[in-house]
Short mmCIF file of C-alpha atoms and ligand atoms in Angstrom, two decimals:
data_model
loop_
_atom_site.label_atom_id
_atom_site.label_comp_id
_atom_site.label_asym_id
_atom_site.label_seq_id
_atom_site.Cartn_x
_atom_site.Cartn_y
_atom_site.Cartn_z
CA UNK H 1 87.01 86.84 75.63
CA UNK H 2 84.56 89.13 73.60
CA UNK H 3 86.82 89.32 70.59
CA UNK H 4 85.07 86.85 68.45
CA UNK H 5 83.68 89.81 66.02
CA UNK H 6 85.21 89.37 62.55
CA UNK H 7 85.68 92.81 60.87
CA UNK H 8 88.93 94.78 59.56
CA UNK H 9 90.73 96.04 62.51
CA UNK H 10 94.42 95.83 62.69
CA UNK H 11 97.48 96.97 63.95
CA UNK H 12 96.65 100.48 62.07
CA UNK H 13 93.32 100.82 61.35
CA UNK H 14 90.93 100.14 63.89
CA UNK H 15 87.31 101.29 63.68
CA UNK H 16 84.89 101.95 66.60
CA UNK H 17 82.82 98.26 67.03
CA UNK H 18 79.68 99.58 67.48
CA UNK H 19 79.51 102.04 64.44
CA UNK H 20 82.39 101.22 62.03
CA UNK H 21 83.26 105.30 62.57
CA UNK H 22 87.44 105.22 61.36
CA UNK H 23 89.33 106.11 64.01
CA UNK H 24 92.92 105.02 62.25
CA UNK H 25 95.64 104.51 64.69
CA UNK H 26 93.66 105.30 67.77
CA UNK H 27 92.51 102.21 69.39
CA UNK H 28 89.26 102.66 71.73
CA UNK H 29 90.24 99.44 73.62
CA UNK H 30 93.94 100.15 74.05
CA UNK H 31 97.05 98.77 72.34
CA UNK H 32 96.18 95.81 74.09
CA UNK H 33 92.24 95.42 73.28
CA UNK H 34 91.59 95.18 77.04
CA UNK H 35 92.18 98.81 78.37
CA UNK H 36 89.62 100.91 77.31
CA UNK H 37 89.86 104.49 76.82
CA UNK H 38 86.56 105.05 77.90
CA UNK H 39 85.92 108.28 75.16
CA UNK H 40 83.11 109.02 73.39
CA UNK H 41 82.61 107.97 69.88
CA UNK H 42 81.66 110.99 67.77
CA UNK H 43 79.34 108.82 65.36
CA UNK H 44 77.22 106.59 67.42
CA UNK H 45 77.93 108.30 71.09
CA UNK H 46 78.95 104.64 72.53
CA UNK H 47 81.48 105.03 75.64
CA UNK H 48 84.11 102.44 74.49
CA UNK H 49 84.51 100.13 77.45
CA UNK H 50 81.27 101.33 78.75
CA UNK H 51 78.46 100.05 76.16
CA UNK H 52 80.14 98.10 73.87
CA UNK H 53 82.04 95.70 76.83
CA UNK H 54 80.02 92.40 75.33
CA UNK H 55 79.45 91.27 71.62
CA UNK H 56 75.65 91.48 73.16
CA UNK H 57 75.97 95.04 74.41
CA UNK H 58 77.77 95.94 71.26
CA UNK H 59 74.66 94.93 69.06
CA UNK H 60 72.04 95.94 71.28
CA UNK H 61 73.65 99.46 71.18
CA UNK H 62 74.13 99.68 67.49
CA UNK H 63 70.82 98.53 66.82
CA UNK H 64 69.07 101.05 69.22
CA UNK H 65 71.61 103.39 66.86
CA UNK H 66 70.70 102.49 63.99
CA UNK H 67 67.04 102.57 65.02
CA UNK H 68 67.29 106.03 66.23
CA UNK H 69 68.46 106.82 62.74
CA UNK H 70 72.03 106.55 62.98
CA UNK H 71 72.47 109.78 64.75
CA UNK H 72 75.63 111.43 65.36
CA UNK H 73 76.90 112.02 68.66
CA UNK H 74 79.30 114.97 67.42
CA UNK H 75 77.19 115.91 63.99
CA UNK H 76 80.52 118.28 63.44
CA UNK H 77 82.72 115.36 62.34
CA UNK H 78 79.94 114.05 60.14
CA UNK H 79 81.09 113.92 56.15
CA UNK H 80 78.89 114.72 53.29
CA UNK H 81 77.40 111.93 51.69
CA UNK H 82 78.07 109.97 54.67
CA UNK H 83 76.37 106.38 54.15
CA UNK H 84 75.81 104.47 57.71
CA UNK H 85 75.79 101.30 56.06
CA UNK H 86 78.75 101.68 54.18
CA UNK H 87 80.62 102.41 57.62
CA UNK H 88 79.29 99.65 59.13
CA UNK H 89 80.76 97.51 56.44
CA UNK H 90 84.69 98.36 57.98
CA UNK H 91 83.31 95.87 60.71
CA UNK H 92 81.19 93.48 59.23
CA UNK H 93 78.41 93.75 61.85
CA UNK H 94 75.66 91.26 62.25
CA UNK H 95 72.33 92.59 62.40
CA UNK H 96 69.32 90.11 63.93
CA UNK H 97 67.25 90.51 60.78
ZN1 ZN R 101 80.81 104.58 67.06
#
């Protein structure tokens, strides 16, 4: 099972697991955490269920992200003073550093 990510997601508050974008009751994996939705995140641009299916893929993704200058994928939805690192905090990702 690829679950083994700690971070902050529950019942109401799940965040996308490549980027840490909110995404409050709307869970990119389904209710279930098996069905993805297959959407696009509007932060990082990952297709949940598509680059994100492994803890491997997950990181190898977010670090090409974050890389690339933490781009977003829909700069529309972007706040002000939006701090990548912060959001990546709602999912306590590991980094290989
Ligand atoms: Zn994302």
């Amino acid at each position: 099972m690829p679950q083994k990510e700690v971070d902050k997601r529950d019942a109401g508050n799940n965040f996308c697991p490549v980027c840490g974008y909110p995404l409050g009751n709307y869970n990119p994996w389904g209710d279930d955490g098996k069905t993805p939705t297959f959407d696009i995140c509007p932060c990082c641009g990952v297709e949940w269920g598509n680059e994100d299916y492994t803890p491997e893929s997950r990181k190898e993704y977010r670090n090409k992200w974050i890389a690339a200058g933490a781009k977003w994928f829909d700069p529309q939805k972007k706040p002000a003073n939006w701090n990548p690192e912060e959001q990546l905090k709602n999912i306590a990702y590991e980094t290989d550093r």
